[in-house]
Short mmCIF file of C-alpha atoms in Angstrom, two decimals:
data_model
loop_
_atom_site.label_atom_id
_atom_site.label_comp_id
_atom_site.label_asym_id
_atom_site.label_seq_id
_atom_site.Cartn_x
_atom_site.Cartn_y
_atom_site.Cartn_z
CA MET A 10 262.72 40.68 131.28
CA ASN A 11 264.50 37.89 129.53
CA ASN A 12 263.25 35.02 132.00
CA LEU A 13 259.89 37.22 131.71
CA HIS A 14 259.47 36.89 127.57
CA ARG A 15 260.53 33.24 128.26
CA LEU A 16 257.83 32.12 130.40
CA MET A 17 255.47 33.89 128.78
CA GLN A 18 256.17 31.68 125.80
CA ARG A 19 255.61 28.53 127.53
CA ILE A 20 252.24 29.73 128.87
CA THR A 21 249.23 28.40 126.76
CA LEU A 22 245.69 30.08 126.86
CA GLN A 23 243.23 26.87 126.63
CA HIS A 24 239.23 27.66 126.29
CA ARG A 25 236.71 25.91 127.94
CA ARG A 26 233.44 25.70 127.31
CA THR A 27 231.41 26.03 130.55
CA LEU A 28 228.96 23.33 131.29
CA PRO A 29 225.48 24.74 131.01
CA LEU A 30 224.59 23.67 134.45
CA THR A 31 227.83 26.40 135.53
CA LYS A 32 225.46 29.28 133.15
CA ALA A 33 222.45 28.75 135.01
CA VAL A 34 223.90 28.42 138.13
CA VAL A 35 225.60 31.73 137.91
CA THR A 36 222.97 33.56 136.13
CA THR A 37 220.52 32.16 138.90
CA ALA A 38 222.77 33.87 141.81
CA ILE A 39 222.96 37.04 139.46
CA VAL A 40 218.77 36.98 139.64
CA LEU A 41 218.42 36.11 143.14
CA SER A 42 220.91 38.99 144.78
CA THR A 43 219.42 41.89 142.33
CA VAL A 44 215.72 40.73 143.61
CA THR A 45 217.53 40.48 146.89
CA LEU A 46 218.69 44.37 146.49
CA ILE A 47 216.04 45.29 144.99
CA ALA A 48 213.79 44.11 148.25
CA LEU A 49 215.90 45.36 151.05
CA ARG A 50 216.34 48.93 149.45
CA LEU A 51 212.15 48.83 149.57
CA CYS A 52 212.10 47.50 153.20
CA GLN A 53 215.13 50.54 153.04
CA TRP A 54 212.51 53.59 151.89
CA ASP A 55 209.26 51.64 154.14
CA ALA A 56 211.60 52.04 157.25
CA GLN A 57 212.27 55.56 156.54
CA ALA A 58 209.04 56.81 155.88
CA LYS A 59 207.71 55.23 159.11
CA LEU A 60 210.62 57.26 160.99
CA GLY A 61 209.40 60.38 159.42
CA VAL A 62 206.31 59.59 161.30
CA LEU A 63 207.11 58.46 164.38
CA GLN A 64 209.44 60.80 164.41
CA GLU A 65 206.66 63.55 163.37
CA GLN A 66 204.21 61.66 166.64
CA ALA A 67 207.21 62.74 168.85
CA ALA A 68 207.66 66.27 168.14
CA GLN A 69 203.73 66.60 168.53
CA LEU A 70 204.13 64.62 172.09
CA ALA A 71 207.43 66.73 173.48
CA GLN A 72 204.75 69.64 172.36
CA GLU A 73 201.51 68.66 174.34
CA ASN A 74 204.22 67.45 177.31
CA THR A 75 205.94 70.96 177.46
CA ASP A 76 202.03 72.40 176.95
CA LEU A 77 200.86 70.43 180.25
CA SER A 78 203.65 71.53 181.99
CA ASN A 79 203.36 74.57 181.55
CA ARG A 80 199.37 74.38 182.61
CA ILE A 81 200.34 72.52 186.13
CA GLU A 82 203.05 75.46 186.56
CA ASN A 83 200.17 77.70 186.62
CA ILE A 84 197.63 76.04 188.69
CA ASP A 85 197.99 77.96 191.43
CA SER A 86 195.01 77.74 193.46
CA LEU A 87 192.05 75.89 194.94
CA GLU A 88 189.92 77.84 192.47
CA SER A 89 191.87 76.81 189.38
CA ILE A 90 191.63 73.32 189.91
CA ARG A 91 188.02 73.24 190.10
CA ARG A 92 187.22 75.54 187.12
CA ILE A 93 189.80 73.29 185.17
CA ALA A 94 187.49 69.86 187.01
CA ASP A 95 184.47 71.66 186.27
CA GLU A 96 184.75 72.58 182.45
CA GLU A 97 187.33 69.94 180.80
CA LEU A 98 186.66 67.22 183.16
CA ASN A 99 183.14 67.76 183.97
CA LEU A 100 183.52 67.26 187.78
CA VAL A 101 182.20 68.47 190.60
CA ASP A 102 182.16 69.09 194.53
CA PRO A 103 180.94 65.60 195.93
CA GLY A 104 177.45 66.35 197.10
CA THR A 105 176.21 68.81 194.54
CA ILE A 106 172.96 68.06 192.78
CA ILE A 107 172.80 68.34 189.17
CA ILE A 108 169.32 69.04 187.75
CA GLU A 109 169.44 68.37 183.68
CA GLU A 110 167.01 69.57 182.10
CA SER A 111 165.24 66.69 179.38
CA GLU A 112 164.47 67.37 176.01
#
């Protein structure tokens, strides 16, 4: 303990003034770091919002895929294929003549 006491007596603290340029550089670095952190946080919020939208779209597409798979499994005859072609796709058998009324 005695050695520590002697060592502490030898140490003198000197206060040096910092240069204005040093203060300006440090202040600029702090401001730029703060602005960068804010910009990164905004980018993160934007990415999270886009992720939410994409997850909703993925869920909708998965449901649509399931629905289409179920429809494919339920097509069991040529008649059901013809019905879908006629009602949903407005297709007709080759050689069929369609007469439409004009207004």
